[in-house]
Structures are given as C-alpha cells and as structure tokens.
Tab-separated table of C-alpha atoms and ligand atoms in Angstrom:
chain	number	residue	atom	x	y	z
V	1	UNK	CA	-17.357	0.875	-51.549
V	2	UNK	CA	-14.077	1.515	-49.613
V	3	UNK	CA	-11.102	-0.222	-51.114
V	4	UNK	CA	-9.806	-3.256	-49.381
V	5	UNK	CA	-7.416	-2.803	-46.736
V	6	UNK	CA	-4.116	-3.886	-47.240
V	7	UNK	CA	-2.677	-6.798	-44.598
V	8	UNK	CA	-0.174	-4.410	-42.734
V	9	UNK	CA	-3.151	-2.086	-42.020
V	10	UNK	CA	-5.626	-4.740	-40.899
V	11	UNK	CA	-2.573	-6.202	-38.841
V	12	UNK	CA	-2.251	-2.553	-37.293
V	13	UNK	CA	-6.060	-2.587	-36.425
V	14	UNK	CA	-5.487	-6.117	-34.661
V	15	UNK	CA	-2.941	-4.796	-32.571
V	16	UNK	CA	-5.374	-1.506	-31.527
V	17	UNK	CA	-7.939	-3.789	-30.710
V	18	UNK	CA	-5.764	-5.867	-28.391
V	19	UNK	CA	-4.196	-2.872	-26.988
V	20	UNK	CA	-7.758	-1.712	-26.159
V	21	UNK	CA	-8.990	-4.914	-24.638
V	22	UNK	CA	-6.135	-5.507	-22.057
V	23	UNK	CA	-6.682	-2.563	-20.049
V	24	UNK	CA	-8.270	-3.473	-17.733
V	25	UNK	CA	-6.304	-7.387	-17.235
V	26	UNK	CA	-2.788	-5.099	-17.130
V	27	UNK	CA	-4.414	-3.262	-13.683
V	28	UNK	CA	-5.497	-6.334	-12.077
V	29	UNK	CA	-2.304	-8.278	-12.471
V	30	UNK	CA	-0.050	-5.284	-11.726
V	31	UNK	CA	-1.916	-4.454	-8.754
V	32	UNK	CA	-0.601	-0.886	-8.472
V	33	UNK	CA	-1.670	2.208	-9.968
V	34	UNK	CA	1.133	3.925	-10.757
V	35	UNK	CA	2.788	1.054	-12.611
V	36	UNK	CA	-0.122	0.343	-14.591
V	37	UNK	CA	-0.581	4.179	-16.300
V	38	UNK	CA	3.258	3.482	-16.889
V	39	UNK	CA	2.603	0.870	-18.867
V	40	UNK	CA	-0.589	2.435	-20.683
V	41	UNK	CA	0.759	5.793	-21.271
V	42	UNK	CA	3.478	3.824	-22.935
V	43	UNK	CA	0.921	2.001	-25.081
V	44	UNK	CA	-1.247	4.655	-25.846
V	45	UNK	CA	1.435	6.745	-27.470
V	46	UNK	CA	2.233	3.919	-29.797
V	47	UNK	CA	-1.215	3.372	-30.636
V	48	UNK	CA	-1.917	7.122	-31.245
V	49	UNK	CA	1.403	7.547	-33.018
V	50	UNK	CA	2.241	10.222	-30.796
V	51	UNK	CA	5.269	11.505	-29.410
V	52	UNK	CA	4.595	12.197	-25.608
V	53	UNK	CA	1.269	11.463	-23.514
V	54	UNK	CA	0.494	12.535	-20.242
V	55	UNK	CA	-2.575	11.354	-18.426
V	56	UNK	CA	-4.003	13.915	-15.809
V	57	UNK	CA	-6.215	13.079	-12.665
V	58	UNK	CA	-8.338	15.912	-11.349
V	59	UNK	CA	-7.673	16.359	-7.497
V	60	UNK	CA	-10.411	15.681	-5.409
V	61	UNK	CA	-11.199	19.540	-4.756
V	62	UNK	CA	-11.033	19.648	-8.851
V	63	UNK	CA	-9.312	22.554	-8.661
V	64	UNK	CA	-5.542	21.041	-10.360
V	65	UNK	CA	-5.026	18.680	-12.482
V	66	UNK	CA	-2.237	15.975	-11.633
V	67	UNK	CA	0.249	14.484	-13.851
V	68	UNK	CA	0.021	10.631	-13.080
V	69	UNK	CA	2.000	9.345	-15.784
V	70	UNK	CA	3.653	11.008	-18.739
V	71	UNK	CA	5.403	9.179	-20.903
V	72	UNK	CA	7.850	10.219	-23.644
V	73	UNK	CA	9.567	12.682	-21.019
V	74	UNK	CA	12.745	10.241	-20.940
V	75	UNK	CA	12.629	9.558	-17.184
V	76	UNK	CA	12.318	13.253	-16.325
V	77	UNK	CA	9.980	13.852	-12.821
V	78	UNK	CA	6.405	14.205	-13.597
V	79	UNK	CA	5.777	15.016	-10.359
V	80	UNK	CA	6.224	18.883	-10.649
V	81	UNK	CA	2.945	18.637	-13.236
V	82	UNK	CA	0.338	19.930	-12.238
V	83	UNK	CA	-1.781	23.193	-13.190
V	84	UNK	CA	-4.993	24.490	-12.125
V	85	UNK	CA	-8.218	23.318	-14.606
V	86	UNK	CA	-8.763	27.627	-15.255
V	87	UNK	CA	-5.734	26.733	-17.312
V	88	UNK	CA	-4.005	25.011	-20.219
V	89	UNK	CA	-5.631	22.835	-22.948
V	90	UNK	CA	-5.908	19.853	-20.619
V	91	UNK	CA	-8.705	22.399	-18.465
V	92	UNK	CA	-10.299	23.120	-20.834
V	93	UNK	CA	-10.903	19.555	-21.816
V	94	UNK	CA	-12.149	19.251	-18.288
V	95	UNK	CA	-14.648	23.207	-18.442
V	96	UNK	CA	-16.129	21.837	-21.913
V	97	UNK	CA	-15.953	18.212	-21.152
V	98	UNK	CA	-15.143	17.456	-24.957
V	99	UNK	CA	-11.978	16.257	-26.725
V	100	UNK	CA	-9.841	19.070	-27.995
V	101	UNK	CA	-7.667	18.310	-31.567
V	102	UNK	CA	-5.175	21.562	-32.109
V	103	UNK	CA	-2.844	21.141	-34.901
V	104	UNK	CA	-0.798	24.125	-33.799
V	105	UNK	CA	-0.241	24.410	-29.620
V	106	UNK	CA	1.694	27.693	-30.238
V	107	UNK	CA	-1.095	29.529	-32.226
V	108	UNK	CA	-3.267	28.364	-29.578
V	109	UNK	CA	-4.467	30.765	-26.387
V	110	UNK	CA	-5.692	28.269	-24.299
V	111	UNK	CA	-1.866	26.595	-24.849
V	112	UNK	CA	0.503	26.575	-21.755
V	113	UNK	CA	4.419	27.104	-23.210
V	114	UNK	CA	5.920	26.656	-19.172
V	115	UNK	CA	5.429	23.260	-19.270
V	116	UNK	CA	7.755	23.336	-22.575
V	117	UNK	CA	10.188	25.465	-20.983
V	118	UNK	CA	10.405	22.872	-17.796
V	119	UNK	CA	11.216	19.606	-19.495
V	120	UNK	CA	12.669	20.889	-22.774
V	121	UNK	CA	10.244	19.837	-25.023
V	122	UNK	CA	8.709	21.282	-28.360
V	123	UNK	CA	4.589	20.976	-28.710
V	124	UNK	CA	3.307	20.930	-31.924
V	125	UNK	CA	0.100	19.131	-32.195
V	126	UNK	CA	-1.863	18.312	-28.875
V	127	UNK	CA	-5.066	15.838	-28.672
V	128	UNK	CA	-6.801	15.983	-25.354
V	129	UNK	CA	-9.912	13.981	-23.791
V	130	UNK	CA	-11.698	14.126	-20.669
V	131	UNK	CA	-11.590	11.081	-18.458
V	132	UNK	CA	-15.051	10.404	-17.321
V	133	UNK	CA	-16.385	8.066	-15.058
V	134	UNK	CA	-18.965	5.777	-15.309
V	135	UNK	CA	-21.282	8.644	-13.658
V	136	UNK	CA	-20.178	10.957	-16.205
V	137	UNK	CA	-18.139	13.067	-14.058
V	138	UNK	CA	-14.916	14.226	-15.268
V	139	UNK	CA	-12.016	12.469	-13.068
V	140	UNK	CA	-9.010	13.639	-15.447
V	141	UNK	CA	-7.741	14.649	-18.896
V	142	UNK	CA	-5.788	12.051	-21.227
V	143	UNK	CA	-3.431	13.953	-23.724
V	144	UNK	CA	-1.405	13.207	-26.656
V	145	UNK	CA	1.241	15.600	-28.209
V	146	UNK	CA	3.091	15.294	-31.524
V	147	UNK	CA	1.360	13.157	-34.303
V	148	UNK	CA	4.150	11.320	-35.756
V	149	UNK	CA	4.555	11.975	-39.304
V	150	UNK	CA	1.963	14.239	-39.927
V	151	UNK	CA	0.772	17.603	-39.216
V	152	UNK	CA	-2.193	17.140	-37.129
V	153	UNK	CA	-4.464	14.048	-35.120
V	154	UNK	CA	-6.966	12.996	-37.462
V	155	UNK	CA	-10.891	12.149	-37.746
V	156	UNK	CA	-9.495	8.110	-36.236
V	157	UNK	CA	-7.072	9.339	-33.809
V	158	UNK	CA	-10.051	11.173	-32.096
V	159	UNK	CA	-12.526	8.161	-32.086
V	160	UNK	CA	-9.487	6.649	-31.124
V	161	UNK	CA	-8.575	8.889	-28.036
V	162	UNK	CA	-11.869	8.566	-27.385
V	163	UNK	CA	-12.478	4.416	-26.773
V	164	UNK	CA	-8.667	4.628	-25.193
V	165	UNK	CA	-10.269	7.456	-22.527
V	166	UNK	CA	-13.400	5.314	-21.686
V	167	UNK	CA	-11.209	2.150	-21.443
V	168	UNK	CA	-8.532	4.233	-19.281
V	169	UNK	CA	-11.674	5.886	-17.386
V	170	UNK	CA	-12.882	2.025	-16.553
V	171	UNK	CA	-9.839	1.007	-14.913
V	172	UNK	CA	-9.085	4.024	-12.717
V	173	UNK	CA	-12.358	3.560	-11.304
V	174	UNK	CA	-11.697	-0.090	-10.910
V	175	UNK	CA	-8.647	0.793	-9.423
V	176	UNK	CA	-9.856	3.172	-6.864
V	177	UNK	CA	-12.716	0.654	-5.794
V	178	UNK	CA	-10.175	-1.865	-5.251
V	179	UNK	CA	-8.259	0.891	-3.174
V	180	UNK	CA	-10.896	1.546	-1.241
V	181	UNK	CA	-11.235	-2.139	-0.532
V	182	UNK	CA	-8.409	-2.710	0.856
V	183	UNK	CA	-8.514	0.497	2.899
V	184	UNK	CA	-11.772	-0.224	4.387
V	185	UNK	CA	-10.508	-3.896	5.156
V	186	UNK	CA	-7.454	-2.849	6.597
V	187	UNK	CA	-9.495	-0.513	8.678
V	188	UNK	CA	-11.639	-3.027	10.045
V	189	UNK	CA	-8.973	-4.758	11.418
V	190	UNK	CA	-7.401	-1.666	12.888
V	191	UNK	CA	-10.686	-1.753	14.702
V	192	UNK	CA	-10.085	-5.413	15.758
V	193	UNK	CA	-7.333	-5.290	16.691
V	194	UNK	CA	-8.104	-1.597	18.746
V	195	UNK	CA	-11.101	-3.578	20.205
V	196	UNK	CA	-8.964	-6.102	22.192
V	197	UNK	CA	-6.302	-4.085	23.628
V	198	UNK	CA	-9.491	-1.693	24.323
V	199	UNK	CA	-9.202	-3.146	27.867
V	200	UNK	CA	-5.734	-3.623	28.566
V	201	UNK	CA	-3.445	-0.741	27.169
V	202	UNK	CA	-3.930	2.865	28.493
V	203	UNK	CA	-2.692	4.119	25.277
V	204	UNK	CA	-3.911	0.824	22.786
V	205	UNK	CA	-3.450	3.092	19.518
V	206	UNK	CA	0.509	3.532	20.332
V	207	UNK	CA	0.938	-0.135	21.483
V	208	UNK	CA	-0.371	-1.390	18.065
V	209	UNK	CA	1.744	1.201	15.942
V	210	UNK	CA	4.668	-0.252	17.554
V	211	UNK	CA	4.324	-3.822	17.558
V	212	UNK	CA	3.163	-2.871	13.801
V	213	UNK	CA	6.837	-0.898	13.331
V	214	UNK	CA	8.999	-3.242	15.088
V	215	UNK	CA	7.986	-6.113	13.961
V	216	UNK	CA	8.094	-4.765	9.891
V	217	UNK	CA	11.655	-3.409	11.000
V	218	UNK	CA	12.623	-6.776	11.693
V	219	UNK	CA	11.418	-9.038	8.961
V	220	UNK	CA	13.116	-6.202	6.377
V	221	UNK	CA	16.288	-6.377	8.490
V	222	UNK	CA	16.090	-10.915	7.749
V	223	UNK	CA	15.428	-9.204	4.313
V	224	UNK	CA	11.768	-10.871	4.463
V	225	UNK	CA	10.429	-10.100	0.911
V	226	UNK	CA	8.459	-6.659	0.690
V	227	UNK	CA	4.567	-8.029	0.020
V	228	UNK	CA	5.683	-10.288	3.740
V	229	UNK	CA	6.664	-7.169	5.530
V	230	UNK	CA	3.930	-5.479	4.374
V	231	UNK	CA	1.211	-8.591	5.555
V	232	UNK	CA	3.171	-8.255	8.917
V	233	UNK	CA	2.925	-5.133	9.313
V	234	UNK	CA	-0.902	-5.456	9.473
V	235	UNK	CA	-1.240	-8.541	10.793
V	236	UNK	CA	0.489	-8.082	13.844
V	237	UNK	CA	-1.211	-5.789	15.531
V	238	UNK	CA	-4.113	-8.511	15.838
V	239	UNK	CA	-1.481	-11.183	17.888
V	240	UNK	CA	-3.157	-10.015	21.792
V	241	UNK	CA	-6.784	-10.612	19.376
V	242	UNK	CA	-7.616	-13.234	21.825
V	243	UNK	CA	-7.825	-11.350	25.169
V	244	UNK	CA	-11.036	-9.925	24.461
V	245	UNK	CA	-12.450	-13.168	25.737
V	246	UNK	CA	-10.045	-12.944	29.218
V	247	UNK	CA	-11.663	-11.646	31.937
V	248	UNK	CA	-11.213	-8.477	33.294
V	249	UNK	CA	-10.378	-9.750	36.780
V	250	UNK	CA	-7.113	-11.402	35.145
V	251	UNK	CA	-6.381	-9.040	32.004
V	252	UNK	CA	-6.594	-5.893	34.631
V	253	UNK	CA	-5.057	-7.149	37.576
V	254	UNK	CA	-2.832	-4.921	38.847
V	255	UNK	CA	-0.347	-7.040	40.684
V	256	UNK	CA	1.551	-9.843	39.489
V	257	UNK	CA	-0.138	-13.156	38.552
V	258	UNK	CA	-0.814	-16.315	40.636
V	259	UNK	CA	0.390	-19.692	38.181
V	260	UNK	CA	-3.082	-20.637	37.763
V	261	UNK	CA	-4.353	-16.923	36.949
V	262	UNK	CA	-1.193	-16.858	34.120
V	263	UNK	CA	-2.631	-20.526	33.458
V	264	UNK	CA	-5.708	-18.667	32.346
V	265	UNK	CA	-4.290	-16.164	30.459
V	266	UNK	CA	-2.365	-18.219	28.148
V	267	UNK	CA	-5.349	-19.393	26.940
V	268	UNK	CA	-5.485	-15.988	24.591
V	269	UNK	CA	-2.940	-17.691	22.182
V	270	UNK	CA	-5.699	-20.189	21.539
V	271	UNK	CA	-8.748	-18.262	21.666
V	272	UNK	CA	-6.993	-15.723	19.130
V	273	UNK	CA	-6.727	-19.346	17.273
V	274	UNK	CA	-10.413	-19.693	17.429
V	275	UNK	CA	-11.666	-15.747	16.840
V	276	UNK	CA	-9.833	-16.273	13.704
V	277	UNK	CA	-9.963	-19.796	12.590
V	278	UNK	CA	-12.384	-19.414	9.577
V	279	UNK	CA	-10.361	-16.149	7.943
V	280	UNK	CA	-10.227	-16.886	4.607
V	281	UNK	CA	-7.891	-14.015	3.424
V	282	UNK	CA	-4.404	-14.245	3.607
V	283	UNK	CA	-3.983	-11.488	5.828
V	284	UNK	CA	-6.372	-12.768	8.772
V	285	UNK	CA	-4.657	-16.658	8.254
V	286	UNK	CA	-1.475	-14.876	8.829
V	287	UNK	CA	-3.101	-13.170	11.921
V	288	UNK	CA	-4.237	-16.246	12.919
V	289	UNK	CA	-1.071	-17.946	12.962
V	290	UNK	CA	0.577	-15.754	14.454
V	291	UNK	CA	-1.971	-14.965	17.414
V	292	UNK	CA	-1.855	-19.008	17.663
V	293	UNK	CA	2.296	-18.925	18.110
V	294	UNK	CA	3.661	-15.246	19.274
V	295	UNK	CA	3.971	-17.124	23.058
V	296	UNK	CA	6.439	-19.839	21.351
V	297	UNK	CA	9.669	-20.040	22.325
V	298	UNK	CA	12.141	-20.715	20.081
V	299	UNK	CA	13.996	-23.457	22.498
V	300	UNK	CA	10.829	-25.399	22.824
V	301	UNK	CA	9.278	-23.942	26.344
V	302	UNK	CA	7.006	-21.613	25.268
V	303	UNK	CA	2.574	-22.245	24.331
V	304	UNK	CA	0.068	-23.217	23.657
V	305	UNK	CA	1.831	-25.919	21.395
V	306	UNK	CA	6.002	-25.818	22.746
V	307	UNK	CA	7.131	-25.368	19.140
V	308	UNK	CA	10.335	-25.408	18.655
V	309	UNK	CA	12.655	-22.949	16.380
V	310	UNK	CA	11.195	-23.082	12.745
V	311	UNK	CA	8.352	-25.020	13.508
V	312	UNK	CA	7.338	-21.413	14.258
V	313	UNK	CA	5.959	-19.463	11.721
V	314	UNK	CA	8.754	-16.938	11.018
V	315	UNK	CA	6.158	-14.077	11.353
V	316	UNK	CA	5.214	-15.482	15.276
V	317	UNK	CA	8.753	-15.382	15.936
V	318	UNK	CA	9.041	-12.099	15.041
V	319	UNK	CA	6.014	-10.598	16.618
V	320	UNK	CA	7.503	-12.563	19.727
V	321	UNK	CA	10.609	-10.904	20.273
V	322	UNK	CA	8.497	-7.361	18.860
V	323	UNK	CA	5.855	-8.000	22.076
V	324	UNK	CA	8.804	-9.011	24.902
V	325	UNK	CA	10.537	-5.522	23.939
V	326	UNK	CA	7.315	-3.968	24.053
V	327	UNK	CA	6.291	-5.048	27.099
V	328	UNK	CA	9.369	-4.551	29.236
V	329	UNK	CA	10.385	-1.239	27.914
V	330	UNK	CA	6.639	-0.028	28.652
V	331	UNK	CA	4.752	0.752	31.655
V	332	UNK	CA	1.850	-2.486	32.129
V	333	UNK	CA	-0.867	-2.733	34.619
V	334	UNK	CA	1.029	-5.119	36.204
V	335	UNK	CA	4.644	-3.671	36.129
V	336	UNK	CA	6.873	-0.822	35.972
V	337	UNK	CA	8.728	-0.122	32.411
V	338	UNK	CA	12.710	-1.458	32.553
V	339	UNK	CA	15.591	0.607	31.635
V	340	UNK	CA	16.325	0.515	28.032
V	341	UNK	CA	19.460	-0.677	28.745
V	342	UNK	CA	18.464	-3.975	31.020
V	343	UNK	CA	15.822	-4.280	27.886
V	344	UNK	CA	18.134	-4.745	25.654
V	345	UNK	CA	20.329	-7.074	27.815
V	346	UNK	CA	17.675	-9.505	28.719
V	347	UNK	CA	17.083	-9.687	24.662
V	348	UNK	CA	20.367	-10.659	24.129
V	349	UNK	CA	20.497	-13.151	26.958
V	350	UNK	CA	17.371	-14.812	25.454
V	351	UNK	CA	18.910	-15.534	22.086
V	352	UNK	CA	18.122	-19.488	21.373
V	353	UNK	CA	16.031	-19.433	24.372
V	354	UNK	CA	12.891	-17.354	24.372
V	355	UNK	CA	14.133	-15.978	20.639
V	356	UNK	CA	15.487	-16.706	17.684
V	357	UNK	CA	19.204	-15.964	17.589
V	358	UNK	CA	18.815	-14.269	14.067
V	359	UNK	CA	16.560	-12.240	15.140
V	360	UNK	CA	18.505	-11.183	18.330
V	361	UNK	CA	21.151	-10.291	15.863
V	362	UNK	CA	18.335	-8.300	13.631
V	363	UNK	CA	17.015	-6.351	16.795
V	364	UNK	CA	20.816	-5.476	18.192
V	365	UNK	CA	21.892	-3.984	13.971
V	366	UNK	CA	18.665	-1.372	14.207
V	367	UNK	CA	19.135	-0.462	17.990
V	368	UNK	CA	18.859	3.295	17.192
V	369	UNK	CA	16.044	3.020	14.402
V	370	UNK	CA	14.129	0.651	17.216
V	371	UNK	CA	14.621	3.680	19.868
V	372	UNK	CA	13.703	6.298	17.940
V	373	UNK	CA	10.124	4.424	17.194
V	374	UNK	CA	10.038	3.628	20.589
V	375	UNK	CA	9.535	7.582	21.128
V	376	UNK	CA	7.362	8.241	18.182
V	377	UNK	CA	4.912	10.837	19.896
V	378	UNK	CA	2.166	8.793	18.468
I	1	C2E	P1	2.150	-8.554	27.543
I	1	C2E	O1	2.078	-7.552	28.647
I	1	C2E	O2	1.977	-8.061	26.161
I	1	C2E	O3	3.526	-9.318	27.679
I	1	C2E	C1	4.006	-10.120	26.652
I	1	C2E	C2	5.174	-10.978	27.081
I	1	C2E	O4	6.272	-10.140	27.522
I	1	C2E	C3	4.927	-11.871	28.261
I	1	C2E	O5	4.241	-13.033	27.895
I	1	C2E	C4	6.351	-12.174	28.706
I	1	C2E	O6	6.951	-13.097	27.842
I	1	C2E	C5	7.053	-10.823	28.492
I	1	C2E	N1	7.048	-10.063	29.751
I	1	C2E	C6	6.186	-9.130	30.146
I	1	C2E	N2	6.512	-8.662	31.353
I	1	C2E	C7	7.612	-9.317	31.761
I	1	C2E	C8	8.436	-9.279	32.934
I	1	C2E	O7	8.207	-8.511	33.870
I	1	C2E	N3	9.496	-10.130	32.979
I	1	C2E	C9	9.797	-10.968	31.950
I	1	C2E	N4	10.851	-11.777	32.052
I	1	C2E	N5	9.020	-11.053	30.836
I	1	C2E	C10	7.957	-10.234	30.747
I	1	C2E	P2	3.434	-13.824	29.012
I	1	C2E	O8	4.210	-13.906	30.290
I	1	C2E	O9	2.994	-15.135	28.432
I	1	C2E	O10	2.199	-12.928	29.319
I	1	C2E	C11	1.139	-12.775	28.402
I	1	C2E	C12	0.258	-11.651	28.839
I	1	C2E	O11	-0.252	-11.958	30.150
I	1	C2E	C13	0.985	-10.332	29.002
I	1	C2E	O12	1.041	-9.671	27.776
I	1	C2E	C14	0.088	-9.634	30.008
I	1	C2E	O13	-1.074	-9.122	29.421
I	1	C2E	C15	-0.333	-10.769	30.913
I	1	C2E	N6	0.553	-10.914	32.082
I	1	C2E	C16	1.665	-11.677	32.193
I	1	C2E	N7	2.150	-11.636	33.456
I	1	C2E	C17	1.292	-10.854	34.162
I	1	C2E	C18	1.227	-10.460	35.552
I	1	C2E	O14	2.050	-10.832	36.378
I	1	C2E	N8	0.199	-9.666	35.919
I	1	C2E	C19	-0.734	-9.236	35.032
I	1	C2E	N9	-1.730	-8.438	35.467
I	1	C2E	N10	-0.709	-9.585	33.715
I	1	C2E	C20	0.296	-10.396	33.307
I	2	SIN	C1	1.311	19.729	-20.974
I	2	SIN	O1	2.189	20.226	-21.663
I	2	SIN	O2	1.492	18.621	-20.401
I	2	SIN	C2	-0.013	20.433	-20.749
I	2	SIN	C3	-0.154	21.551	-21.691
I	2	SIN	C4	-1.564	21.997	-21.800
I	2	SIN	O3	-2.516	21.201	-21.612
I	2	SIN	O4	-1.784	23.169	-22.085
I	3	SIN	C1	10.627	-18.059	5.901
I	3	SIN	O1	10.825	-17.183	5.027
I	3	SIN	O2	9.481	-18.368	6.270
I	3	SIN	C2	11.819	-18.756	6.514
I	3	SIN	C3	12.648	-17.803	7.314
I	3	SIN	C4	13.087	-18.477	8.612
I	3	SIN	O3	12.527	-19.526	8.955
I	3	SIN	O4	13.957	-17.937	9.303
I	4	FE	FE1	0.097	-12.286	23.873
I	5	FE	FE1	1.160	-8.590	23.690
C-alpha cells in the first residue's frame, strides 16, 4: 500500500487538477489566441516545475514549426522561433509522434544549441509532446525545459505533459473553429453587403473598403473603444443593404433625380430596416441600425425618422458623414466626382447641419490619412 500523502502534496494535486480543467473556460473568456497560450504557457511551467516552455504550432505546409508562446524568455520576441520539423527535439516529437524526456539537451544529437545562443539561455533538461488533434494529426509540439530542482522530468511529469498536451490540443482546435466562425460569418456579409452595391457601384469592392476605412478612422479618432471600431468596421459596409430592393430604373438612372423618384429611393433606409430586422447578432443589429439612420441629419432634416443629433446612433452618424465624402469625392451614375478641395469645404460647411460637429472636427485632424485611403489602389 502506498503511504498516505501528506496535505501539501494532495493540496499540490488540487491545484493540477484545476489548472487542467480551466483550459478550455480561459480561451472562451479571453477570446484571443495569443493571449490565452500566454496565460497557459505561464501555467504549465508552474505545474511542470519547469523553467521555460514554449508551445509550437506546425504551419499549415508542416514543414516549420512556430513558436506561439514561450514563456520564461523574460519578454524577449518569440517571434524569430521557428525551425523546420527535419530539426531539433521539438521535430522529432512531431516525425515519431511520441513525447521525448532528455535529461541532458547537450549530450543530445537531435538538440538545437542556436536557439540557446539567440536568447541567452542554458538547456539542461527538455520534455517535449506532440499536440494532436482530435483526428490524431499532429498540429504542434508543447515543450518544457529545466526541471526545477532536479536533474531530469520524471515518470508524473510525462503523464503530466501528456493530459496538459491533450487539454492544450482541445482548445486550439476550439479556437480555430471559432476562428473560422467568425471568418466565414464575416464573409457572408462581405457577400451581402457586395450583393447590394452589385448594381450600383462600377467598382462595389473599393466602395465598401472605404466606407469600411473611413468610417473605423473616425470612431478611433472620437476614441470609440476598440471592440466598437472593430463592429463598425464590418458593419458599415452593409448601410446601402437596402437598395437591392430599388429598382433599377431609379438606382441606375443616369441623370439627376425627379423629388418623387428621390422620394422612392429613400425608402432604402427602411427597407435596409426590414432586410435586417430579425438579426440576432450584434453585428447585423448594429447593421441594422445603422442602415435604418446613415440618411439622418444631425440638425433634424434628414430620414426616414428626422432624428436629431444623439438620438442617432453614434455609428449612423459616422457612416453618414463616411458615405457624403464618399459620394462626392467619387464618380456616381448620376454625377461627376468634386474636387477634393470643394469636398472638404462642403464637410465643413455642414457641421451641425447634415453632421455632427465632432465629427467634422474628427474628419478635418486625419485629412491626409483620409486621402491617402481615398487612393488605396484597391
Ligand atoms: P450615394 O450615392 O451613396 O449618396 C449618399 C449621399 O451623399 C446622398 O444621400 C447625399 O446626402 C450625398 N450626395 C451625393 N451626391 C451629392 C451631390 O451631388 N450633392 C450633395 N449636396 N450631396 C450629395 P441621398 O441624397 O439621400 O441619396 C441617397 C442615394 O440616392 C445616393 O447614394 C444615390 O444612390 C441615390 N441618388 C441621390 N441623388 C441621386 C440622383 O440625382 N440621381 C441618381 N441616379 N441617384 C441619386
Ligand atoms: C527550443 O530551444 O525552443 C527548441 C529546441 C529544440 O527543440 O531542439
Ligand atoms: C456613444 O459612445 O455611443 C456616445 C458617443 C456620442 O454620442 O457622441
Ligand atoms: Fe444610403
Ligand atoms: Fe451610400
């Protein structure tokens, strides 16, 4: 029978166990990648006793392995580390596919001493396991260096290694599927958004890019928090949503419009409204509010609804001024582009009119930064 364990040790098995179980939690309430293997590099070398860890991902050709996160390198760049898998212990955790224990790195072959050299650090020990998917496929190499205190990583420390690499394994892949996610939804409303300028713009993909860039240039110049420049950024490009129900004998008229034929084209505030009315994400509610109030003007004279300064979503205001700029320094169906110059001058006549005067006073600080995306080749 093994002797009982004393309270210190079964308090140090408490804390492994809760160290193993929040993984996963840590990733979805950071939200971002990077920060997360921060956090469980920094965790994993306390519960391995280690001196430095590094966690590896495998690049997608699986050719070179990719410092993510290393820690115990005292704020020194990881970004410099990466080696082909032909090389190193860490590939040949990823040719065997087992976990390698070496008490000695320097008596070891397979042992790279550059990576010593670079950030001024002495290997000694080195415990190294594959990161493997839930397929089984090898996605990266987790590796500790330096047992604390002893000569060597242990019988534990490698069942150890091992349940921290599955647990690690579980979240990258979790974290890549939400990736993926969002990519795929921010796509689709690329595609939206492409759809209903499909008609109107000669060159729709540029249009979008720049609402997209002026309007995120102005809500970080009102110093807009980052996550709402970021939701604007993608949102924005959805604001003309509603003109894919205008027809084309308005939305493509060359000449100028009648008042009723204008009449009819306001109504794409309101149909972009409707298209979007049952969004449940906060991305597509922000869409929808600001498709339902980019034509407000900030004096009261503007539609569908004549709100008046911040009765206006902050975001619709923005994308306002973003659209006007657009549209006069462009070419339109309907109308030659203006000089940059009588652009800028009919913004700054508009302040507390048509715009928001801090806005106004946004737009005329990042003049230069607004030209110079303004003739972005793409
Ligand atoms: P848009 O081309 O994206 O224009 C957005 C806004 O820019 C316009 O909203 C208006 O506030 C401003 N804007 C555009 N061109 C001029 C201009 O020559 N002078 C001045 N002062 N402001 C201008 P608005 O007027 O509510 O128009 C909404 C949409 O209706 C426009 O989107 C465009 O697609 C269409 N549109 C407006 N006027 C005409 C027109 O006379 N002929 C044609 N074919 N389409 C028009
Ligand atoms: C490292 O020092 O980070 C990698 C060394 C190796 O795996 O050979
Ligand atoms: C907001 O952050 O929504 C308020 C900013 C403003 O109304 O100008
Ligand atoms: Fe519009
Ligand atoms: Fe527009």
């Amino acid at each position: 029978m093994p002797p009982p364990k004393r309270i210190h040790e079964l308090i140090e098995e408490r804390q492994k166990l809760r160290i193993l179980i929040s993984f996963h939690r840590k990733f979805l309430l950071s939200h971002s990648l990077t920060q997360t293997l921060d956090i469980l590099s920094l965790e994993i070398k306390q519960l391995l006793k280690a001196e430095r860890v590094t966690i590896f991902l495998l690049d997608s050709r699986r050719e070179e392995l990719i410092a993510k996160s290393a820690s115990g390198l005292d704020g020194k760049t990881i970004s410099t580390l990466r080696f082909p898998v032909t090389q190193g212990i860490a590939g040949h955790v990823v040719r065997s596919g087992r976990i390698v224990n070496v008490k000695n790195a320097y008596r070891d072959k397979r042992f790279d001493p550059r990576f010593d050299e670079l950030y001024g650090f002495k290997t000694g020990s080195v415990l190294a396991s594959p990161l493997k998917n839930s397929g089984g496929e090898i996605v990266g190499v987790l590796e500790v260096f330096n047992k604390l205190k002893a000569e060597k990583f242990n019988k534990e420390d490698e069942g150890l290694l091992d349940l921290v690499a599955g647990q690690l394994a579980g979240t990258l892949e979790i974290s890549q599927l939400v990736d993926q996610l969002r990519r795929s939804n921010l796509e689709a409303i690329y595609i939206l958004a492409q759809a209903a300028e499909y008609r109107d713009q000669e060159d729709t993909a540029r249009h979008l890019k720049r609402i997209s860039d002026y309007s995120s240039l102005l809500a970080k110049t009102i110093a807009l928090p980052d996550d709402r420049v970021e939701m604007i950024k993608f949102a924005s490009p959805l604001h003309d949503i509603g003109k894919i129900a205008i027809r084309d004998s308005i939305l493509r008229k060359p000449g100028r419009f009648t008042p009723d034929e204008h009449d009819e084209m306001k109504k794409h505030a309101l149909l972009g409204y409707e298209i979007l009315k049952d969004a449940q994400s906060p991305l597509l509610k922000l869409a929808r509010d600001i498709a339902l109030a980019h034509h407000e003007h900030y004096d009261g004279s503007g539609y569908p609804r004549k709100l008046k300064g911040v009765e206006i979503p902050i975001e619709a205001r923005i994308v306002a001024l973003a659209d006007v700029f657009d549209a006069l320094s462009t070419e339109r169906i309907y109308k030659p582009p203006w000089p940059f110059e009588r652009v800028i001058e009919y913004i700054a006549g508009e302040s507390g009119k048509h715009f928001d005067p801090q806005l106004v006073e946004a737009f005329q600080g990042k003049i230069s930064q607004i030209k110079a995306l303004m003739d972005l080749p793409y």
